[in-house]
Coordinates of C-alpha atoms in Angstrom, one line a residue:
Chain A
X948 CA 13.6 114.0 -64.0
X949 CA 11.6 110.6 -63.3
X950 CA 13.6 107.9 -61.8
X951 CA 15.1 105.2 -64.3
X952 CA 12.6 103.6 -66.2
X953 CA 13.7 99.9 -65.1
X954 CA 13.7 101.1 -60.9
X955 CA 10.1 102.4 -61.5
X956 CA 9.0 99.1 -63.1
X957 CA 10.8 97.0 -60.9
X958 CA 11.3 98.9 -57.3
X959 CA 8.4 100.9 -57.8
X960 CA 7.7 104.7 -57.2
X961 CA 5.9 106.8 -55.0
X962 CA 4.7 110.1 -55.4
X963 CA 3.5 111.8 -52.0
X964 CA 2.8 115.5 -50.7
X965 CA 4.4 116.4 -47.9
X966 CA 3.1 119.3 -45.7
X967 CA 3.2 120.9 -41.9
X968 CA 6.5 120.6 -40.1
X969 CA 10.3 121.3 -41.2
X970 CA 10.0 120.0 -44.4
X971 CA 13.6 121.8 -44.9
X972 CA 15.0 119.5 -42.4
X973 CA 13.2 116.5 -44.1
X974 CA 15.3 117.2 -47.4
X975 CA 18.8 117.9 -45.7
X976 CA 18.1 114.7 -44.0
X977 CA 17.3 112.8 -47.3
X978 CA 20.1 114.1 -48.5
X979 CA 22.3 112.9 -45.9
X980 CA 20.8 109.4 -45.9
X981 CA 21.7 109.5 -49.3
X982 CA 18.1 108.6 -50.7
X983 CA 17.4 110.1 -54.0
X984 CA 14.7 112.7 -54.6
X985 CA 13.0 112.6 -58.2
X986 CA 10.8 116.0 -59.3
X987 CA 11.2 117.5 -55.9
X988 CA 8.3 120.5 -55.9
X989 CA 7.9 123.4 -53.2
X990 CA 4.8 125.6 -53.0
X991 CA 4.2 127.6 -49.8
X992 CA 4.3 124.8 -47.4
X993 CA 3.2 121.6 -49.5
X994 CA 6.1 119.9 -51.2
X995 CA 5.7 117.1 -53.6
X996 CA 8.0 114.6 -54.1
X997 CA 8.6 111.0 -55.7
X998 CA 10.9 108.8 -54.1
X999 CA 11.4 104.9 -54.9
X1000 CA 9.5 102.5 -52.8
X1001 CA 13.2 100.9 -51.5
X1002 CA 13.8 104.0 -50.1
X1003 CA 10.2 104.9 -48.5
X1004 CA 10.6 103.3 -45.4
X1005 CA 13.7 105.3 -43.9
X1006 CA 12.0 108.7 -45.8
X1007 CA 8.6 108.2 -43.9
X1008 CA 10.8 107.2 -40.1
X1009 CA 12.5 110.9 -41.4
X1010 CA 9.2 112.7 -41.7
X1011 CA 8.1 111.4 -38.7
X1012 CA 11.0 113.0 -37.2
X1013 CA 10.3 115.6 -38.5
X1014 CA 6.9 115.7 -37.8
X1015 CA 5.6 116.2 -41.8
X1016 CA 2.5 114.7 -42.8
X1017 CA 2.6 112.5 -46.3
X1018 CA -0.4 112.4 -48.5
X1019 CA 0.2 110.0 -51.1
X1020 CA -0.1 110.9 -54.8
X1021 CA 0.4 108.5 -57.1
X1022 CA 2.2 105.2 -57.3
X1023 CA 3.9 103.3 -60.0
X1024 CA 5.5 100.3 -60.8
X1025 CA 5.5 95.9 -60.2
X1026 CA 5.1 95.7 -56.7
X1027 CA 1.9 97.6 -56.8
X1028 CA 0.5 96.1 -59.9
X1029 CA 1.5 93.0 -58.0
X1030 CA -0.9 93.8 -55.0
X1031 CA -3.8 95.3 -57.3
X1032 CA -3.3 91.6 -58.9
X1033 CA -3.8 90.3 -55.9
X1034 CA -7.2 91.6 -55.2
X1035 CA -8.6 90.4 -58.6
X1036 CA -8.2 86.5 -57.8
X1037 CA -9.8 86.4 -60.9
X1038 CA -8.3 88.5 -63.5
X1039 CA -4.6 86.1 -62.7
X1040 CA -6.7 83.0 -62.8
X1041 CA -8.0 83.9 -66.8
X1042 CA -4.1 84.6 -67.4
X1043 CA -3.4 81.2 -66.0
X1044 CA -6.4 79.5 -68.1
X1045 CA -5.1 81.9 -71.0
X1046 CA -1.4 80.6 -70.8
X1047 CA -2.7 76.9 -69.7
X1048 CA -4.8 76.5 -72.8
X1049 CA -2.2 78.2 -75.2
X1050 CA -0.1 75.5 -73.9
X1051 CA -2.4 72.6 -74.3
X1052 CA -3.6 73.8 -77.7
X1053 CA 0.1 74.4 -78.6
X1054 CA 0.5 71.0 -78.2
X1055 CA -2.1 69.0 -80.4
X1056 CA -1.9 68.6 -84.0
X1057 CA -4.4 70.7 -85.6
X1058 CA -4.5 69.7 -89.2
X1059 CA -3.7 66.5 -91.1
X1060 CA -3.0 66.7 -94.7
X1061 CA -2.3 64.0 -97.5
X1062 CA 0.1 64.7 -100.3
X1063 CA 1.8 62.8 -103.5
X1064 CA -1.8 61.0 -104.5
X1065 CA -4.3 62.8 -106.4
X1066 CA -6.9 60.2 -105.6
X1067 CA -9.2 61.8 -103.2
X1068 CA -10.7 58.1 -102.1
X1069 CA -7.2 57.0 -101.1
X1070 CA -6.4 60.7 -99.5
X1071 CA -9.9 60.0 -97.2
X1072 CA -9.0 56.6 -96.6
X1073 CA -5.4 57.7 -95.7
X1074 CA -6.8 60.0 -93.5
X1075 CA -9.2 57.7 -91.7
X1076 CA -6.1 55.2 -91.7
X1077 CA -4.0 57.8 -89.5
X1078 CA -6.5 58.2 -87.4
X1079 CA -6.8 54.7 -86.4
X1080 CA -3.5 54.0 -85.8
X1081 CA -3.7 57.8 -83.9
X1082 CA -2.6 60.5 -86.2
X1083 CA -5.8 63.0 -86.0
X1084 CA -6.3 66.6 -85.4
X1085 CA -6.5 66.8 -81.5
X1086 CA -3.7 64.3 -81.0
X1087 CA -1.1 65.1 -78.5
X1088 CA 2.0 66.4 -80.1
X1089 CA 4.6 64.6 -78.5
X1090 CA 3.2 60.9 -79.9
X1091 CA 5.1 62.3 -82.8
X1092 CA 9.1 62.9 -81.7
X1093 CA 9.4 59.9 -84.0
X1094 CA 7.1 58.7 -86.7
X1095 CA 9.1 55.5 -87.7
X1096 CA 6.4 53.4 -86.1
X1097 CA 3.6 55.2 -86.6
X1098 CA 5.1 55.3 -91.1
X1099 CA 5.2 51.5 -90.6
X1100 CA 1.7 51.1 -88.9
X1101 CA 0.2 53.2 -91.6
X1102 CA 1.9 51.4 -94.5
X1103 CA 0.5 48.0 -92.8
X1104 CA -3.3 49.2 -92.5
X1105 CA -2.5 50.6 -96.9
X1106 CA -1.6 47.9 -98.7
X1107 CA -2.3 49.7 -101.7
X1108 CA 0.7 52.6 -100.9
X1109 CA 4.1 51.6 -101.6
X1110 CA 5.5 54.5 -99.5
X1111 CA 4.5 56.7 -96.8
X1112 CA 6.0 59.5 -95.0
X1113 CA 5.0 61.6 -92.1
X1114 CA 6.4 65.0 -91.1
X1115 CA 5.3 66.9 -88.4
X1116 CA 5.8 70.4 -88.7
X1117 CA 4.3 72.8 -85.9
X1118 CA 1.1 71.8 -85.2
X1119 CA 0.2 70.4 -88.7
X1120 CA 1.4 66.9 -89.8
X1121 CA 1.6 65.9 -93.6
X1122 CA 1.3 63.0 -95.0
X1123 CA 3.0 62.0 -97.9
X1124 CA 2.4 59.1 -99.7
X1125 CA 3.0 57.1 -102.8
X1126 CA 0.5 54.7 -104.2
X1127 CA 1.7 51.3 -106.0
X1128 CA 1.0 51.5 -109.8
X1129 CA -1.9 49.1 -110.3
X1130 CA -0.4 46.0 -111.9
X1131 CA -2.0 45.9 -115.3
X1132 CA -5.3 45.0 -116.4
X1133 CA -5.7 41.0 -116.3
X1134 CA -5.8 39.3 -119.7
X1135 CA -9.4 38.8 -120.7
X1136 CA -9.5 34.6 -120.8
X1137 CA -13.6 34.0 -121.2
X1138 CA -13.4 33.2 -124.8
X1139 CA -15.4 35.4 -127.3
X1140 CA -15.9 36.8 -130.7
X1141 CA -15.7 39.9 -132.3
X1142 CA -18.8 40.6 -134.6
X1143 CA -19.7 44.1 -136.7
X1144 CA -21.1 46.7 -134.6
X1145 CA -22.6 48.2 -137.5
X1146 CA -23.4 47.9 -141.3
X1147 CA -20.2 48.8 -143.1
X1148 CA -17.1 47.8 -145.4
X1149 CA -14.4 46.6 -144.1
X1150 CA -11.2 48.5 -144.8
X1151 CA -8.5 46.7 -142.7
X1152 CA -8.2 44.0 -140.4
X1153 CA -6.1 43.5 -137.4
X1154 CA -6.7 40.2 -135.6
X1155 CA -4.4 39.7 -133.3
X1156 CA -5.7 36.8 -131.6
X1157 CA -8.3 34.5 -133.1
X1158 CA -9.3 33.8 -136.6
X1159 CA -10.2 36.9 -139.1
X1160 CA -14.1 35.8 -140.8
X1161 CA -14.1 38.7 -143.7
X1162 CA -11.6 40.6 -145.7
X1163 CA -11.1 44.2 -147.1
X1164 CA -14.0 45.2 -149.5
X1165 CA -16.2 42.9 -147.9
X1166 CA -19.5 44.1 -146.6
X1167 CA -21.0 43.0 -143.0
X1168 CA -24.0 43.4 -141.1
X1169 CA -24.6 44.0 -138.0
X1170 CA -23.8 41.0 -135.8
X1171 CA -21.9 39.3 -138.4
X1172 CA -18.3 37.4 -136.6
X1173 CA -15.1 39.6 -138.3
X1174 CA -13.1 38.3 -136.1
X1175 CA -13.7 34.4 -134.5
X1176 CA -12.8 33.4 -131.3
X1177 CA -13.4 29.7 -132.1
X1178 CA -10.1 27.7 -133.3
X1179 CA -9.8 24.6 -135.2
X1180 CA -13.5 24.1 -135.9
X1181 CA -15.0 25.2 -132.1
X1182 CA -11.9 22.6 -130.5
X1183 CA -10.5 24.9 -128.7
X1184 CA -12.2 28.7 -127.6
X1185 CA -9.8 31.9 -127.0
X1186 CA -10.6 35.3 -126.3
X1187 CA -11.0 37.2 -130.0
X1188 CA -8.4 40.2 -130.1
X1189 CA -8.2 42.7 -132.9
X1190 CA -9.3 45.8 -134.8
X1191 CA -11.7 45.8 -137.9
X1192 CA -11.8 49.0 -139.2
X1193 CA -14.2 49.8 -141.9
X1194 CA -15.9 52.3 -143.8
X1195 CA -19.2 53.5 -142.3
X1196 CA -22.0 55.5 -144.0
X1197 CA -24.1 58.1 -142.2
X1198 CA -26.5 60.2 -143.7
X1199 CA -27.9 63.5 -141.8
X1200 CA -31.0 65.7 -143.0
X1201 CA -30.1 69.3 -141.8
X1202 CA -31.9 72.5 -142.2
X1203 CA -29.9 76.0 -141.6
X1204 CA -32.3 78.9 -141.8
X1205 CA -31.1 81.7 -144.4
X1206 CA -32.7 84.4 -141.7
X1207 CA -32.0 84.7 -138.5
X1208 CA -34.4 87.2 -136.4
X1209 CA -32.3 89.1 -133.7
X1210 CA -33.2 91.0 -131.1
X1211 CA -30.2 93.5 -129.4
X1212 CA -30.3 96.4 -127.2
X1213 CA -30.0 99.7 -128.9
X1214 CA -28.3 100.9 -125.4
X1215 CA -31.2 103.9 -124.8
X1216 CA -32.4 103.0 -121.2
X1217 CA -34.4 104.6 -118.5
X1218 CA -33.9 104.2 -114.8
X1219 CA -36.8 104.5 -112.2
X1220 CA -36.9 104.1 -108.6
X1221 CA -39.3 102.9 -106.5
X1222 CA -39.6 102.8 -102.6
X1223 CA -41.2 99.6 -101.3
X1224 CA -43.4 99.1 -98.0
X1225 CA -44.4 95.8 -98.0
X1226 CA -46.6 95.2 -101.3
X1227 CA -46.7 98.8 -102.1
X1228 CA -44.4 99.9 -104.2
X1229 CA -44.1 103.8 -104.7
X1230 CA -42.3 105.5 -108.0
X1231 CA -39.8 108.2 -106.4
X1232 CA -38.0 109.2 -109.2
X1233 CA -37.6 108.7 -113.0
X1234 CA -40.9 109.7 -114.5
X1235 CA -40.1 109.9 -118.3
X1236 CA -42.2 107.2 -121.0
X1237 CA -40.0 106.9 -123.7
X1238 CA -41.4 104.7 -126.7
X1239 CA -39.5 101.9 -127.4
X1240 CA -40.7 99.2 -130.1
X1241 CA -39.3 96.8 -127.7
X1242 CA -38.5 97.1 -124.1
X1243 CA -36.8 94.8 -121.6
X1244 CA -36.7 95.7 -118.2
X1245 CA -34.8 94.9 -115.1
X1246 CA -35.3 94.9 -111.7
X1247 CA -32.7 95.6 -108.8
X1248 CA -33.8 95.6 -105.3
X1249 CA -32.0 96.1 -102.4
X1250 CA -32.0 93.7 -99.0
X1251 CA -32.4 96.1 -96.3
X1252 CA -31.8 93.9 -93.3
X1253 CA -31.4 93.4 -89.7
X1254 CA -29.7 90.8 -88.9
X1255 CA -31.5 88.0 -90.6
X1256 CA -34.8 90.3 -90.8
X1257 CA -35.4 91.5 -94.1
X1258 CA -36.8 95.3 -93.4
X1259 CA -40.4 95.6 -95.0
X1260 CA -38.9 99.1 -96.4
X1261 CA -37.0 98.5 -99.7
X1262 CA -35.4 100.1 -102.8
X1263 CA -36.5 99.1 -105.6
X1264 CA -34.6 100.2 -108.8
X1265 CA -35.7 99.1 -112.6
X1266 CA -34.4 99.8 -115.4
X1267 CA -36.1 99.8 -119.2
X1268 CA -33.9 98.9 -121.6
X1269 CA -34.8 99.4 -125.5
X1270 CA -35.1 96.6 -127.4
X1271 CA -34.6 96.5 -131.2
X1272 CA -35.4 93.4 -133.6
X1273 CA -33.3 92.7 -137.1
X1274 CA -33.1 90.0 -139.6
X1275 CA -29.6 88.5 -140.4
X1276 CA -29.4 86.7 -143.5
X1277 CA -26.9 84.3 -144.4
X1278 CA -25.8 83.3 -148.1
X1279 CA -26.2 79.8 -149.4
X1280 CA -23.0 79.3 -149.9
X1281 CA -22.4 80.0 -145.6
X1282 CA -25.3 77.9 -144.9
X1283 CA -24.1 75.2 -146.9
X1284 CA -20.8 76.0 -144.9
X1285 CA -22.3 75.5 -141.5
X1286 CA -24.8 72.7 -142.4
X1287 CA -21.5 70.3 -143.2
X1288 CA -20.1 71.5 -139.5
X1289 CA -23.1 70.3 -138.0
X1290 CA -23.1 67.4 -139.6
X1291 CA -19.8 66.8 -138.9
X1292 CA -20.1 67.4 -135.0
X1293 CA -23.2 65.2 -135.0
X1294 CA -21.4 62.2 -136.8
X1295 CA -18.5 62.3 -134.5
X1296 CA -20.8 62.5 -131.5
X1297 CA -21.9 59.1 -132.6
X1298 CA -21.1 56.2 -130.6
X1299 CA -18.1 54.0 -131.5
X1300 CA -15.4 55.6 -130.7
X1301 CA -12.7 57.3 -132.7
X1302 CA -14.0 57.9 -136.3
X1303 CA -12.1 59.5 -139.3
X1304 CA -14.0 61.7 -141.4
X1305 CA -12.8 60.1 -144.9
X1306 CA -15.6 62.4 -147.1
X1307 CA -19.0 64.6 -147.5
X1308 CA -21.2 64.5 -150.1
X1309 CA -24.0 67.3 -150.1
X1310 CA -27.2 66.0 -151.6
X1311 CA -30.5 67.2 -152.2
X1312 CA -29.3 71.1 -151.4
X1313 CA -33.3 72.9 -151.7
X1314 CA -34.2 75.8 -151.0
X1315 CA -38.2 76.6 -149.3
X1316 CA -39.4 79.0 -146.6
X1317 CA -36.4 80.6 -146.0
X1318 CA -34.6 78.0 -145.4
X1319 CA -31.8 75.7 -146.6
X1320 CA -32.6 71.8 -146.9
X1321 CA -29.8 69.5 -147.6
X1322 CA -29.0 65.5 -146.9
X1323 CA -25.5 64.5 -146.0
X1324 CA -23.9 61.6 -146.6
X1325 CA -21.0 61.2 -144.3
X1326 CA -18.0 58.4 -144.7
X1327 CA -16.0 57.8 -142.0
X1328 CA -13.3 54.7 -141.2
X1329 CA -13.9 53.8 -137.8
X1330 CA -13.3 50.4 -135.3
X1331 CA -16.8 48.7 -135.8
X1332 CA -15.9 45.5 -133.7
X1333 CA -17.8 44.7 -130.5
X1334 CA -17.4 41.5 -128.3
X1335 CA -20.0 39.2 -128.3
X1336 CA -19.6 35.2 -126.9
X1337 CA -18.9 33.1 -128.9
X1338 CA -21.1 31.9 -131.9
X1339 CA -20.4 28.3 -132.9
X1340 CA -19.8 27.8 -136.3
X1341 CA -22.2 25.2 -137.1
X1342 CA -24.9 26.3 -139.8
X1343 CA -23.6 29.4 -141.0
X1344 CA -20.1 28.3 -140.9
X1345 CA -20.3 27.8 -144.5
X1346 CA -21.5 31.7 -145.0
X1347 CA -17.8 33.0 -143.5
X1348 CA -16.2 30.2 -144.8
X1349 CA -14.1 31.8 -147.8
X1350 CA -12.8 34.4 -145.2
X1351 CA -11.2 32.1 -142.8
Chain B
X455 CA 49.8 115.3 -45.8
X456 CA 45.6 116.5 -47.8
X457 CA 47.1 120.1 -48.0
X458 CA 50.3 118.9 -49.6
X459 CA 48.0 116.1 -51.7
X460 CA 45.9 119.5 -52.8
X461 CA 48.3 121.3 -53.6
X462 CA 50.3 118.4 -55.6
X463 CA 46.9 118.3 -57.3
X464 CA 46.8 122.2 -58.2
X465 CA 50.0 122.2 -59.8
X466 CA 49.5 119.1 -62.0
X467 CA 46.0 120.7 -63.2
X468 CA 47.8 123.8 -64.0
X469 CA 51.0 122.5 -65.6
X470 CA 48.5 120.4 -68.0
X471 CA 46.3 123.4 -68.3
X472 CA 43.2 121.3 -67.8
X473 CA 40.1 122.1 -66.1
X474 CA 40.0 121.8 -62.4
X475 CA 37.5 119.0 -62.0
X476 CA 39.0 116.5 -64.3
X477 CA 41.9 116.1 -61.5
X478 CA 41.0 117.7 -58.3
X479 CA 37.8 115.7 -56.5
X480 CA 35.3 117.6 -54.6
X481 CA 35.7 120.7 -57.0
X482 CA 31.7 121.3 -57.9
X483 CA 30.6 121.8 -60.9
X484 CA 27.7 123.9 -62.9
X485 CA 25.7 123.2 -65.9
X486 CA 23.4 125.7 -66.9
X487 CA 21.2 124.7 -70.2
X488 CA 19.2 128.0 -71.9
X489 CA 18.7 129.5 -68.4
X490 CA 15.9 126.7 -68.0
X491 CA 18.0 123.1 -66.7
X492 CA 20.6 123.4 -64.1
X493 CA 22.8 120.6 -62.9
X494 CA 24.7 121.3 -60.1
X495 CA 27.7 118.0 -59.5
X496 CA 29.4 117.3 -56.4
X497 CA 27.3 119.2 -53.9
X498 CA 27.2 118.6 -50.2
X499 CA 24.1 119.9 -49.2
X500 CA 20.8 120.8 -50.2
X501 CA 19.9 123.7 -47.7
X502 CA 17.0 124.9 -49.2
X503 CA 14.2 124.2 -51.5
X504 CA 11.1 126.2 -52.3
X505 CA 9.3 127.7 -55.8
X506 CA 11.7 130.6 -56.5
X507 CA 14.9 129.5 -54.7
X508 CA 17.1 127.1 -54.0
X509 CA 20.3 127.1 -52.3
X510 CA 23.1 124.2 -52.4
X511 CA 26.4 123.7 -50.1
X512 CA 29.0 123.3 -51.8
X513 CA 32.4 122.6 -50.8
X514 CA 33.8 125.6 -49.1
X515 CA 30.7 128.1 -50.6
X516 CA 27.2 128.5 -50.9
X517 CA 24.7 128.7 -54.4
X518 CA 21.9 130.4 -54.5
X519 CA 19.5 129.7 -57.8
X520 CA 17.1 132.3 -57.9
X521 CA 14.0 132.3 -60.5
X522 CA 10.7 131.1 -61.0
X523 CA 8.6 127.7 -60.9
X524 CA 11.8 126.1 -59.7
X525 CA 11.2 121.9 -59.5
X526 CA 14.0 119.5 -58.6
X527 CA 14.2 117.1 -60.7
X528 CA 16.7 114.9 -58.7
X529 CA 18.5 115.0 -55.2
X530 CA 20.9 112.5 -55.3
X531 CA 24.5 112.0 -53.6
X532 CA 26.4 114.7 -54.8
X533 CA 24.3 115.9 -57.3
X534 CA 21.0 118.0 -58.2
X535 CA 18.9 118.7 -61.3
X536 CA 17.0 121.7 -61.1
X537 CA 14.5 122.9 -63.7
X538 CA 12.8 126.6 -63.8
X539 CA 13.2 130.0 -64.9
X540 CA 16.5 131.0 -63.6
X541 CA 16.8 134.3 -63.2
X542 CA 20.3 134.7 -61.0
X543 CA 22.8 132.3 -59.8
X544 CA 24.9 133.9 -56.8
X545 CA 27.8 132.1 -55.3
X546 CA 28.5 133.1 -52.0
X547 CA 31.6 132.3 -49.4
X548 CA 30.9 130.5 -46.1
X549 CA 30.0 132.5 -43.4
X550 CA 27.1 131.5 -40.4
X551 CA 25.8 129.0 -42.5
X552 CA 26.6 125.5 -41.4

């Protein structure tokens, strides 16, 4: 039996070999003393024995009594890890650095982070805003027991937040803020018109501020005023508001070939590998020359490296793939199909915002080197209006006249 | 007076029909576990130690483990653990043996 575990970590053990003189004597002594013997060992005339270190001193006056020599063993436990520390001066002194710097890095705020705006300008310039007034990643922890100053220095440098919040948690501090809703977009007061965009007929008109120059039916050109910003003959000037929606004409060309060539892979494919040293390349395996009609290969090498060295000895693998070629054909009656979808995505990729398809007219439809030739003609109702100053009515005042 | 205290002792161990080292102190006791782990309470001697014997003093007697590869585990007060082959365990009555 060992001693207890905690007198062996705390007390400290020894283990010794005693030998020569009346090593009988020694033990009936011990055992009067009342020290306690742990794995007590006799052979011939050596005895081993462990004792704790507390108790050493009166065991070793008792073999010198006794005249028994001790050769020590083995020793356990804090004290003499304590003296072995002492020798290495500098294996306590990294523990102390070790236990210093968790303590310093402990406490500094490693990470700053902005929540509640999605605006990653305002999250930077939030950031940079804490760090001014001394919220940043390397800051010393204990600024922060209580943010109430640092929330209202913060909200001072941001004018633009309406609310900020700071919690540290750990070593990471958040940030959460709330930005003020941006008032509304200031009334437009530099007068203006609202002419046509481009040629059309006008469907509807919505003028909400300013006089309306056409009506429904009517047809405009581009640049013509629908909607005046002049009042009272050019007396008095306001900022043209409204909608003029009108009927525009597009007309596409398209041609949708009735065949399509296509090339696929049939799936067949042959493998070969090559070894490479340097520009050499050598073929190591896959030897076979199938015949394809079409072939597409690819290659697959390998980046042997060391480190950042790329070896001069490679693996190079390619693979031939076989290729076959095929004509689709497509009816008329799909082509016709697909050439009114492209016409349609092109129309409404037009600029001038939202447009509503109102009607298609295939024209022309002709049929010539495999191919499908049609004209479109596309009407859609759409806003044409666009702001332009204002034009006085002087000469031409007579031309919108009836519309006023 | 410690005879009649003994004796006052006896008799209550025997009228409760208990063993004698519950009541009565300085009454040794053995453990023997497989032949292999001997415990040996309320000793009040070790007299001898070596690789096939070991002999304790006990109260009014003498015990003699003999075996192989003996190792004492622990000498404390009153107490020893002794691990080995036991092969015999002899009590013997006080005679020269001090």
């Amino acid at each position: 039996m060992r001693p207890p575990h905690w007198a062996i970590r705390w007390v400290g053990s020894l283990r010794m070999d005693w030998h020569r003189g009346d090593i009988e004597g020694v033990l009936q002594d011990c055992y009067r003393h009342g020290i306690s013997l742990y794995r007590l060992q006799v052979r011939g005339s050596h005895c081993q024995v462990e004792t704790l270190l507390t108790d050493f001193p009166k065991v070793y006056s008792l073999c010198r009594v006794h005249g028994v020599k001790i050769h020590f063993i083995e020793k356990y436990g804090f004290p003499f890890w304590l003296r072995w520390l002492r020798k290495r001066p500098s294996f306590l002194l990294g523990f102390g650095m070790f236990a210093l710097l968790l303590l310093v890095l402990q406490s500094m705020i490693w990470q700053v982070s902005v929540s509640g705006v999605q605006n990653e300008d305002l999250k930077l310039a939030i950031v940079q805003a804490a760090q001014e007034t001394g919220l940043y990643p390397g800051a010393p922890r204990s600024r922060f027991a209580n943010v109430d100053w640092l929330q209202t220095a913060l909200l001072k440098k941001m004018p633009r937040l309406l609310w900020v919040g700071i919690t540290v948690d750990g070593s990471t501090a958040n940030v959460e803020a709330i930005e003020k809703i941006p008032p509304s977009l200031s009334v437009q007061t530099t007068p203006r018109d609202i002419v046509a965009a481009k040629p059309a007929v006008v469907a509807k008109v919505f003028a909400i501020r300013g006089t309306a120059k056409v009506f429904p039916g009517q047809i405009v050109h581009p640049g013509q005023v629908l909607i005046s910003g002049a009042l009272a003959n050019g007396d008095q000037q306001v900022p043209a508001t409204g909608k003029v929606l009108a009927e525009v004409w597009y007309t596409s060309r398209v041609e949708v070939p009735l065949h399509v060539p296509l090339t696929g892979l049939t799936g067949q494919s042959v493998v070969r590998d090559y070894l490479k040293v340097g520009n050499w390349r050598v073929r190591l395996w896959g030897f076979a020359q199938p015949r394809y009609a079409g072939e597409l290969t690819r290659e697959q090498q390998s980046s042997w490296q060391i480190g950042h060295w790329q070896l001069p000895l490679q693996w190079e693998q390619v693979r031939v793939y076989e290729v076959q070629s095929s004509t689709f054909a497509r009816s008329e009656q799909i082509a016709r199909v697909m050439a009114l979808q492209l016409v349609t995505q092109d129309v409404l990729s037009q600029p001038g915002g939202e447009k509503e398809i109102l009607g298609q007219s295939v024209l022309q439809p002709t049929i010539a080197h495999g191919k499908l030739y049609v004209t479109v003609l596309t009407r859609t109702e759409e806003n044409i209006g666009a702001y332009a100053p204002i034009h006085l009515p002087q000469g031409k005042n007579s031309d919108n006249g009836p519309g006023a | 007076m410690r005879r009649w205290k003994r004796r006052l002792q006896q008799a209550a161990t025997d009228l409760l029909s208990l063993p004698r080292d519950t009541m009565m102190s300085g009454v040794s006791r053995l453990t023997c576990v497989d032949g292999e782990q001997v415990i040996v309470e309320n000793i009040t001697g070790l007299l001898h130690v070596s690789d096939s014997r070991v002999e304790v003093g006990l109260q009014d007697r003498q015990l003699t483990l003999s075996g192989q590869n003996f190792v004492v585990t622990l000498v404390s007060v009153g107490e020893v653990h002794v691990h080995g082959n036991v092969q015999q365990i002899l009590y013997q009555t006080k005679g020269g043996v001090s």
